[in-house]
Coordinates of C-alpha atoms in Angstrom, one line a residue:
M1 CA 133.3 308.2 56.2
N2 CA 136.5 310.2 55.8
A3 CA 138.6 311.0 52.8
I4 CA 142.4 310.9 53.3
N5 CA 145.0 312.0 50.7
T6 CA 147.7 309.4 50.2
A7 CA 151.3 310.1 49.2
A8 CA 150.6 309.2 45.6
G9 CA 148.0 311.9 45.3
A10 CA 145.0 309.5 45.2
T11 CA 142.1 309.7 47.6
E12 CA 141.6 306.8 50.0
W13 CA 138.2 306.4 51.6
R14 CA 137.9 304.9 55.1
I15 CA 134.7 303.8 56.8
R16 CA 134.3 303.8 60.6
M17 CA 133.1 300.5 62.0
S18 CA 130.7 300.0 65.0
D19 CA 133.6 299.0 67.3
G20 CA 135.5 302.3 66.6
S21 CA 138.0 300.9 64.2
S22 CA 138.2 302.0 60.5
A23 CA 138.4 300.0 57.3
I24 CA 139.5 301.0 53.8
L25 CA 136.7 301.2 51.3
P26 CA 137.8 299.7 48.0
P27 CA 137.3 301.9 45.0
E28 CA 134.6 301.0 42.5
S29 CA 135.9 299.0 39.5
S30 CA 135.8 300.6 36.1
L31 CA 133.5 299.4 33.2
V32 CA 136.3 297.7 31.4
T33 CA 137.3 295.7 34.5
R34 CA 133.7 294.6 35.0
I35 CA 133.4 293.4 31.4
Y36 CA 136.7 291.5 31.7
I37 CA 135.5 289.8 34.9
S38 CA 132.2 288.8 33.3
I39 CA 133.9 287.4 30.2
K40 CA 136.4 285.5 32.3
S41 CA 133.6 283.9 34.5
F42 CA 131.6 283.1 31.3
F43 CA 134.4 281.1 29.7
K44 CA 135.3 279.6 33.1
N45 CA 131.8 278.2 33.4
I46 CA 131.9 276.8 29.9
I47 CA 135.1 275.0 30.6
L48 CA 133.8 273.7 33.8
I49 CA 130.6 272.3 32.1
F50 CA 132.7 270.8 29.4
W51 CA 135.0 269.1 31.9
R52 CA 132.0 267.7 33.9
F53 CA 130.7 266.3 30.6
L54 CA 134.0 264.6 29.9
E55 CA 134.0 263.1 33.4
K56 CA 130.5 261.7 33.0
A57 CA 131.4 260.3 29.5
W58 CA 134.6 258.7 30.9
I59 CA 132.6 257.0 33.7
I60 CA 130.0 255.7 31.2
G61 CA 132.8 254.3 29.0
M62 CA 134.5 252.6 32.0
N63 CA 131.3 251.1 33.4
E64 CA 130.0 250.0 30.0
P65 CA 132.8 249.4 27.5
R66 CA 130.5 247.8 25.0
K67 CA 129.0 251.1 24.3
V68 CA 132.4 252.4 23.3
I69 CA 132.9 249.4 21.1
H70 CA 129.5 250.1 19.4
C71 CA 130.6 253.6 18.7
I72 CA 133.8 252.3 17.1
K73 CA 131.8 249.9 15.0
V74 CA 129.6 252.7 13.7
G75 CA 132.7 254.7 12.8
I76 CA 134.3 251.7 11.0
A77 CA 131.1 251.1 9.0
L78 CA 130.8 254.7 8.0
S79 CA 134.5 254.9 7.0
V80 CA 134.2 251.9 4.7
V81 CA 130.9 252.9 3.1
S82 CA 132.2 256.5 2.5
L83 CA 134.8 254.9 0.1
F84 CA 131.9 254.5 -2.4
Y85 CA 131.7 258.3 -2.4
Y86 CA 135.4 259.2 -2.3
M87 CA 136.7 256.7 -4.9
K88 CA 135.7 257.5 -8.4
P89 CA 135.5 253.9 -9.8
L90 CA 133.2 252.9 -6.9
Y91 CA 131.2 256.1 -7.2
E92 CA 130.6 255.6 -10.9
G93 CA 129.8 251.9 -10.3
V94 CA 126.8 252.8 -8.2
G95 CA 125.6 255.6 -10.5
G96 CA 126.3 258.5 -8.2
T97 CA 123.8 257.4 -5.6
A98 CA 126.4 256.4 -3.0
M99 CA 124.9 258.8 -0.5
W100 CA 122.0 256.4 -0.1
A101 CA 124.4 253.8 1.3
V102 CA 125.9 256.3 3.8
L103 CA 122.4 257.3 4.9
T104 CA 121.4 253.6 5.3
V105 CA 124.4 253.0 7.6
V106 CA 123.5 256.0 9.7
V107 CA 119.9 255.0 10.0
V108 CA 119.9 251.2 10.5
F109 CA 123.1 250.6 12.6
E110 CA 121.9 249.7 16.1
Y111 CA 123.4 248.6 19.4
T112 CA 122.5 244.9 19.2
V113 CA 122.7 242.5 16.3
G114 CA 119.0 241.8 16.4
A115 CA 118.0 245.5 16.2
T116 CA 120.4 246.0 13.2
L117 CA 119.0 242.9 11.4
Y118 CA 115.5 244.1 12.1
K119 CA 116.1 247.5 10.6
C120 CA 118.2 246.2 7.7
L121 CA 115.7 243.5 6.6
N122 CA 112.8 245.8 7.0
R123 CA 114.5 248.6 5.1
A124 CA 115.5 246.2 2.3
A125 CA 112.0 244.6 2.0
G126 CA 110.2 247.9 2.2
T127 CA 112.4 249.5 -0.4
F128 CA 112.2 246.5 -2.8
L129 CA 108.4 246.1 -2.5
A130 CA 107.8 249.9 -2.8
G131 CA 110.1 250.2 -5.8
F132 CA 108.5 247.2 -7.5
L133 CA 104.9 248.6 -7.0
A134 CA 106.0 252.1 -8.0
I135 CA 107.5 250.9 -11.3
G136 CA 104.4 248.8 -12.1
I137 CA 102.0 251.6 -11.3
H138 CA 104.2 254.0 -13.3
W139 CA 104.0 251.7 -16.4
I140 CA 100.2 251.4 -16.1
A141 CA 99.9 255.2 -15.8
N142 CA 102.1 255.7 -18.9
Q143 CA 99.9 253.3 -20.9
S144 CA 96.8 255.3 -19.9
G145 CA 98.0 258.5 -21.6
K146 CA 99.1 261.9 -20.4
R147 CA 95.5 262.8 -19.3
F148 CA 95.1 260.0 -16.8
E149 CA 98.7 259.5 -15.7
P150 CA 98.7 262.1 -12.8
I151 CA 95.3 260.9 -11.6
I152 CA 96.5 257.3 -11.4
M153 CA 99.7 258.2 -9.7
G154 CA 98.0 260.4 -7.2
A155 CA 95.3 257.9 -6.4
S156 CA 97.9 255.1 -6.0
I157 CA 99.9 257.2 -3.6
F158 CA 96.7 258.0 -1.6
I159 CA 95.5 254.4 -1.4
L160 CA 98.8 252.6 -0.7
A161 CA 100.1 255.3 1.8
S162 CA 96.8 255.1 3.7
V163 CA 96.8 251.3 3.8
A164 CA 100.4 251.1 4.9
T165 CA 99.9 253.7 7.6
F166 CA 96.8 251.8 8.9
S167 CA 98.8 248.6 9.0
R168 CA 101.2 250.2 11.5
F169 CA 98.3 250.2 14.0
I170 CA 97.9 246.4 13.8
P171 CA 99.8 244.9 16.8
A172 CA 101.4 242.0 14.9
V173 CA 102.6 244.4 12.1
K174 CA 103.7 247.1 14.6
A175 CA 105.8 244.6 16.6
R176 CA 107.9 243.3 13.7
F177 CA 107.3 245.4 10.5
D178 CA 106.7 248.9 11.7
Y179 CA 110.0 250.3 10.4
G180 CA 109.5 248.4 7.1
A181 CA 106.0 250.0 6.7
M182 CA 107.4 253.5 7.2
I183 CA 110.2 252.8 4.6
F184 CA 107.6 251.5 2.2
I185 CA 105.6 254.7 2.4
L186 CA 108.7 256.9 2.0
T187 CA 110.2 254.9 -0.9
F188 CA 106.9 254.5 -2.8
T189 CA 106.1 258.2 -2.5
L190 CA 109.6 259.3 -3.6
V191 CA 109.8 256.9 -6.5
S192 CA 106.3 257.7 -7.7
I193 CA 106.8 261.5 -7.5
S194 CA 110.3 261.5 -9.1
G195 CA 109.2 259.0 -11.7
Y196 CA 106.7 261.5 -13.1
R197 CA 109.6 263.7 -14.4
V198 CA 112.4 261.1 -14.9
E199 CA 112.5 259.1 -18.1
N200 CA 114.6 256.1 -17.0
L201 CA 112.8 255.3 -13.8
L202 CA 113.9 251.6 -13.7
N203 CA 117.6 252.5 -13.7
M204 CA 117.1 255.0 -10.9
A205 CA 115.2 252.5 -8.7
H206 CA 117.9 249.8 -9.4
E207 CA 120.7 252.2 -8.3
R208 CA 118.9 253.2 -5.1
V209 CA 118.0 249.6 -4.1
S210 CA 121.6 248.5 -4.8
T211 CA 123.2 251.2 -2.6
I212 CA 120.7 250.5 0.2
I213 CA 121.6 246.8 0.0
I214 CA 125.3 247.6 0.1
G215 CA 124.8 249.8 3.2
A216 CA 122.6 247.3 5.0
S217 CA 125.0 244.4 4.2
L218 CA 127.9 246.3 5.6
C219 CA 126.0 247.1 8.8
V220 CA 125.1 243.4 9.3
I221 CA 128.7 242.2 8.6
T222 CA 130.2 244.8 11.0
S223 CA 127.6 244.1 13.7
I224 CA 128.1 240.3 13.7
L225 CA 131.8 240.0 13.1
I226 CA 133.2 242.8 15.4
F227 CA 132.4 242.1 19.0
P228 CA 128.7 241.2 18.5
I229 CA 126.1 242.3 21.1
W230 CA 123.2 239.9 21.0
A231 CA 119.8 241.0 22.1
G232 CA 118.8 237.5 23.0
E233 CA 121.8 237.1 25.3
E234 CA 121.0 240.5 26.9
L235 CA 117.4 239.4 27.5
H236 CA 118.7 236.1 29.0
K237 CA 121.0 237.9 31.4
L238 CA 118.3 240.5 32.4
V239 CA 115.8 237.8 33.4
I240 CA 118.4 236.0 35.4
S241 CA 119.5 239.2 37.1
N242 CA 115.8 240.0 38.0
L243 CA 115.3 236.6 39.5
E244 CA 118.4 237.1 41.8
K245 CA 117.4 240.6 42.7
Q246 CA 113.8 239.6 43.6
A247 CA 115.2 236.8 45.9
E248 CA 117.5 239.3 47.6
S249 CA 114.8 241.8 48.0
L250 CA 112.4 239.3 49.6
D251 CA 115.0 238.2 52.1
C252 CA 115.9 241.7 53.1
C253 CA 112.2 242.8 53.5
V254 CA 111.4 239.9 55.8
A255 CA 114.6 240.3 57.8
E256 CA 114.0 244.0 58.2
Y257 CA 110.5 243.6 59.4
F258 CA 111.4 241.3 62.2
S259 CA 114.6 243.1 63.2
D260 CA 114.6 245.2 66.4
S261 CA 116.7 248.0 64.7
E262 CA 114.7 251.1 63.7
D263 CA 117.3 252.1 61.1
T264 CA 116.0 251.0 57.7
T265 CA 118.6 252.8 55.6
T266 CA 121.2 250.0 55.7
N267 CA 119.5 247.5 53.4
T268 CA 117.3 250.0 51.5
K269 CA 119.1 249.4 48.2
K270 CA 118.6 245.6 48.5
M271 CA 115.0 245.9 49.6
L272 CA 114.2 248.1 46.6
A273 CA 115.8 245.8 44.1
Y274 CA 112.4 244.5 43.1
K275 CA 111.7 247.7 41.3
C276 CA 114.1 246.5 38.6
V277 CA 111.6 243.8 37.9
L278 CA 108.7 246.2 37.7
N279 CA 110.5 248.7 35.5
S280 CA 112.0 246.2 32.9
K281 CA 108.9 245.3 31.0
A282 CA 109.5 247.7 28.0
S283 CA 113.1 246.7 27.6
E284 CA 112.3 243.0 27.8
E285 CA 109.6 243.2 25.1
T286 CA 112.0 245.2 22.9
M287 CA 114.8 242.7 23.4
A288 CA 112.5 239.7 22.8
N289 CA 111.3 241.3 19.5
F290 CA 114.9 241.9 18.3
A291 CA 116.1 238.4 19.5
R292 CA 113.6 236.8 17.0
W293 CA 115.6 238.2 14.1
E294 CA 119.0 237.0 15.3
P295 CA 120.7 233.8 13.9
A296 CA 121.8 231.0 16.1
H297 CA 124.6 232.0 18.5
G298 CA 126.1 230.5 21.7
H299 CA 123.5 228.3 23.5
F300 CA 120.6 229.9 21.6
N301 CA 119.2 228.4 18.4
F302 CA 117.3 230.4 15.7
Q303 CA 113.9 229.2 17.0
H304 CA 114.7 229.8 20.6
P305 CA 111.5 230.3 22.6
W306 CA 112.0 234.0 23.5
K307 CA 108.3 234.5 24.3
Y308 CA 108.7 232.3 27.4
Y309 CA 111.1 234.9 28.9
L310 CA 108.3 237.5 28.7
K311 CA 106.0 235.0 30.4
I312 CA 108.5 234.5 33.2
S313 CA 109.0 238.2 33.6
A314 CA 105.2 238.8 33.8
L315 CA 104.8 236.3 36.6
M316 CA 107.8 237.8 38.4
R317 CA 106.2 241.2 38.3
S318 CA 103.1 239.8 40.0
C319 CA 105.4 238.7 42.8
A320 CA 107.2 242.0 42.8
C321 CA 103.9 243.8 43.4
C322 CA 103.5 241.8 46.7
I323 CA 107.0 242.6 47.7
E324 CA 106.2 246.3 47.2
A325 CA 103.3 245.8 49.6
L326 CA 105.8 244.2 52.1
T327 CA 107.9 247.4 52.0
S328 CA 104.9 249.5 53.1
C329 CA 104.3 247.1 56.0
I330 CA 107.9 247.7 57.2
N331 CA 107.1 251.4 57.8
Q332 CA 104.2 250.3 60.1
K333 CA 105.9 247.5 61.9
D334 CA 105.8 249.5 65.2
Q335 CA 102.0 249.2 65.1
A336 CA 102.1 245.4 65.2
S337 CA 102.2 243.4 68.4
E338 CA 105.8 242.6 69.6
V339 CA 104.6 239.3 71.0
L340 CA 103.0 238.3 67.7
R341 CA 106.1 239.4 65.6
K342 CA 108.3 237.2 67.7
Q343 CA 105.9 234.3 67.4
L344 CA 105.8 234.6 63.6
N345 CA 109.5 235.5 63.2
N346 CA 111.1 232.0 62.6
T347 CA 108.3 230.7 60.4
C348 CA 108.1 233.8 58.1
Q349 CA 111.9 233.9 57.7
Q350 CA 112.0 230.1 57.0
L351 CA 109.3 230.6 54.3
S352 CA 111.0 233.6 52.7
S353 CA 114.3 231.8 52.8
S354 CA 112.9 228.7 51.0
T355 CA 111.1 231.0 48.5
S356 CA 114.3 233.0 47.7
E357 CA 116.2 229.7 47.4
I358 CA 113.8 228.6 44.7
L359 CA 114.3 231.9 42.8
K360 CA 118.1 231.5 43.1
E361 CA 117.9 227.9 41.9
L362 CA 115.8 229.0 38.9
A363 CA 118.3 231.7 38.1
M364 CA 121.1 229.1 38.3
N365 CA 119.2 226.7 36.0
M366 CA 118.7 229.4 33.4
K367 CA 122.3 230.5 33.7
T368 CA 123.7 227.0 33.2
M369 CA 120.7 225.9 31.0
R370 CA 120.4 222.7 32.9
K371 CA 117.5 221.1 34.8
S372 CA 118.0 220.8 38.5
S373 CA 116.5 218.2 40.8
R374 CA 116.8 220.5 43.8
I375 CA 113.7 222.4 42.7
D376 CA 111.3 219.7 43.9
I377 CA 112.9 219.5 47.3
L378 CA 112.8 223.3 47.7
I379 CA 109.1 223.4 46.7
Q380 CA 108.3 220.7 49.4
E381 CA 110.2 222.7 52.0
K382 CA 108.2 225.8 50.9
N383 CA 104.9 224.1 51.1
S384 CA 105.7 222.8 54.6
A385 CA 106.6 226.3 55.7
I386 CA 103.3 227.6 54.3
Q387 CA 101.3 225.1 56.2
E388 CA 103.2 225.9 59.4
L389 CA 102.6 229.6 59.0
E390 CA 98.9 229.2 58.2
T391 CA 98.5 227.1 61.3
Q392 CA 100.1 229.9 63.4
L393 CA 97.8 232.4 61.8
K394 CA 94.8 230.3 62.8
Q395 CA 96.0 230.2 66.4
V396 CA 96.2 234.0 66.4
S397 CA 92.3 234.2 66.6
G398 CA 92.6 232.8 70.1
L399 CA 94.6 235.9 71.2
L400 CA 92.2 238.4 69.8
I401 CA 90.2 241.1 71.6
V402 CA 87.4 242.7 69.6
P403 CA 86.9 246.3 70.6
K404 CA 83.5 247.0 72.1
G405 CA 83.3 250.5 70.9
A406 CA 80.0 249.8 69.1
K407 CA 78.3 248.7 72.3
N408 CA 79.9 250.9 74.9
E409 CA 82.3 253.5 73.6
E410 CA 83.3 254.7 77.1
K411 CA 84.9 251.3 78.1
P412 CA 88.5 251.1 76.9
V413 CA 90.0 247.8 75.7
V414 CA 92.3 246.3 78.2
T415 CA 94.9 243.7 77.4
T416 CA 95.8 241.0 79.9
G417 CA 98.2 238.2 79.6
N418 CA 98.7 237.0 76.0
V419 CA 95.5 238.6 74.7
I420 CA 96.2 241.1 71.9
P421 CA 93.9 243.8 70.4
M422 CA 92.8 243.5 66.8
V423 CA 94.6 246.7 65.7
E424 CA 97.9 245.1 66.7
I425 CA 97.2 241.8 65.1
I426 CA 96.2 243.1 61.7
P427 CA 99.6 244.5 60.6
A428 CA 101.5 241.3 61.5
A429 CA 98.8 239.0 60.0
T430 CA 98.8 241.1 56.8
F431 CA 102.6 240.8 56.5
A432 CA 102.5 237.1 57.0
S433 CA 99.7 236.7 54.5
L434 CA 101.7 238.6 51.9
V435 CA 104.7 236.3 52.4
I436 CA 102.4 233.3 51.9
E437 CA 101.0 235.0 48.7
I438 CA 104.5 235.5 47.3
A439 CA 105.4 231.9 48.0
V440 CA 102.3 230.7 46.2
R441 CA 102.8 232.9 43.2
I442 CA 106.4 231.7 42.9
E443 CA 105.0 228.4 41.7
G444 CA 103.9 230.1 38.5
V445 CA 107.4 231.2 37.9
V446 CA 108.6 227.6 38.5
D447 CA 106.2 226.3 35.9
A448 CA 107.2 228.9 33.4
V449 CA 110.9 228.1 33.7
E450 CA 110.0 224.4 33.4
E451 CA 108.2 225.1 30.1
L452 CA 111.2 227.1 28.9
S453 CA 113.5 224.3 29.8
K454 CA 111.4 221.9 27.7
M455 CA 111.2 224.2 24.7
A456 CA 114.9 225.2 24.9
K457 CA 115.9 221.6 25.6
F458 CA 117.9 222.3 28.8
K459 CA 120.4 219.5 29.7
I460 CA 119.6 217.3 32.6
E461 CA 122.0 217.8 35.6
D462 CA 124.3 214.9 35.9
A463 CA 125.0 213.0 39.1
E464 CA 128.4 214.6 39.7
M465 CA 126.9 218.1 39.6
I466 CA 124.1 217.1 42.0
K467 CA 126.7 215.7 44.4
Q468 CA 128.7 218.9 44.2
S469 CA 125.7 221.1 44.9
K470 CA 124.8 219.1 48.1
P471 CA 126.5 220.3 51.2
D472 CA 128.8 217.9 53.0
I473 CA 127.5 216.7 56.4
K474 CA 130.0 215.5 58.9
I475 CA 128.8 213.4 61.8
I476 CA 130.8 214.0 65.0
N477 CA 130.7 211.2 67.6

């Protein structure tokens, strides 16, 4: 390393490289420069993170504009209810408790109409019942004298809060009135404790109940009148989508198993579509619970049989479990006999095609809310394909060689002609058996949709629609 004096008087350091050349060694930056670079990179990272967040938010808003609409609806409801706090006549009219209306809007406004109604009605019922009981117990405690008043109030809080909390563990109560039970505990405790020091308890309870009713009513009106999002309609669309995805997944699995290509990445997304059926149980139960609270809308009456959607989904999940087993067979298709795969190819694909057609027809029936006469024809085709495939599986036993390892381990198993070892038959026979099992379980889905059509009073498909659905067959001489 050499030091060379430049014309400016500064010292320039050079370092000799391995090839004989020299390079200038840059001077070490000062403390101020390093601090400046650190601060600059820090703010640059913050801006980059914020920009990525905006990009993701924009993508979500473009893909699901209804979420943006929901946000605007919440803003409208809060802006209107805040007028009770900003405008003096309205503020005095509710006795200075306008903040309870604002809090009600923040707490109960949900994405769907059913969820909003569920929370509004539970909050109103829980508040009214708790306030009524608190006022009654407060009057009894006052009549008992100053000595027993705190004892009665404390005992009532302990008993009612414990009973209400226990009721939240009961499945029927938890499914429909869990939020109301929680509001009951909160309101009863607040009114009982504050009533011990407040003289005019009845007026205070009246003002709070009034403001809560105002906030809840505003939420319901905004949710129903401005681009309503119905939980029942969302459940209806979800079940239809799951039927279509399961049909697509079944077709892709069977086609992939019998294809000669070793690349399984092409149809991976379609094959794994059955996972949407397996993972939608929680959302379906939530939507069905909220849909019960919704008024009549569109094709759905107030007493629409939403529980049958859960039954259909449960039966679909049993079929999806078999499809999941099919996907594991695809990874082991090389272990199956090539001769046997070719022999079962047409029959298995015919069975899976007829089964997927049934699922698609059921999805179309639910989408149009009409009964189709094609279902009976498709079921007959499916049953014929099942019998044909079962016959072929029985014939497989004639091609079987049982290994003789138990008697003579030194003699290897030799295949001659069309005779196939057992280890090569089992994978293909297992796959064919799973296809048959799926086809059999589909009949349960058909029965469940039939029950739904009776309860929901689906219209019968007229002759013109049946004629349009049938393909035109031209005879060429």
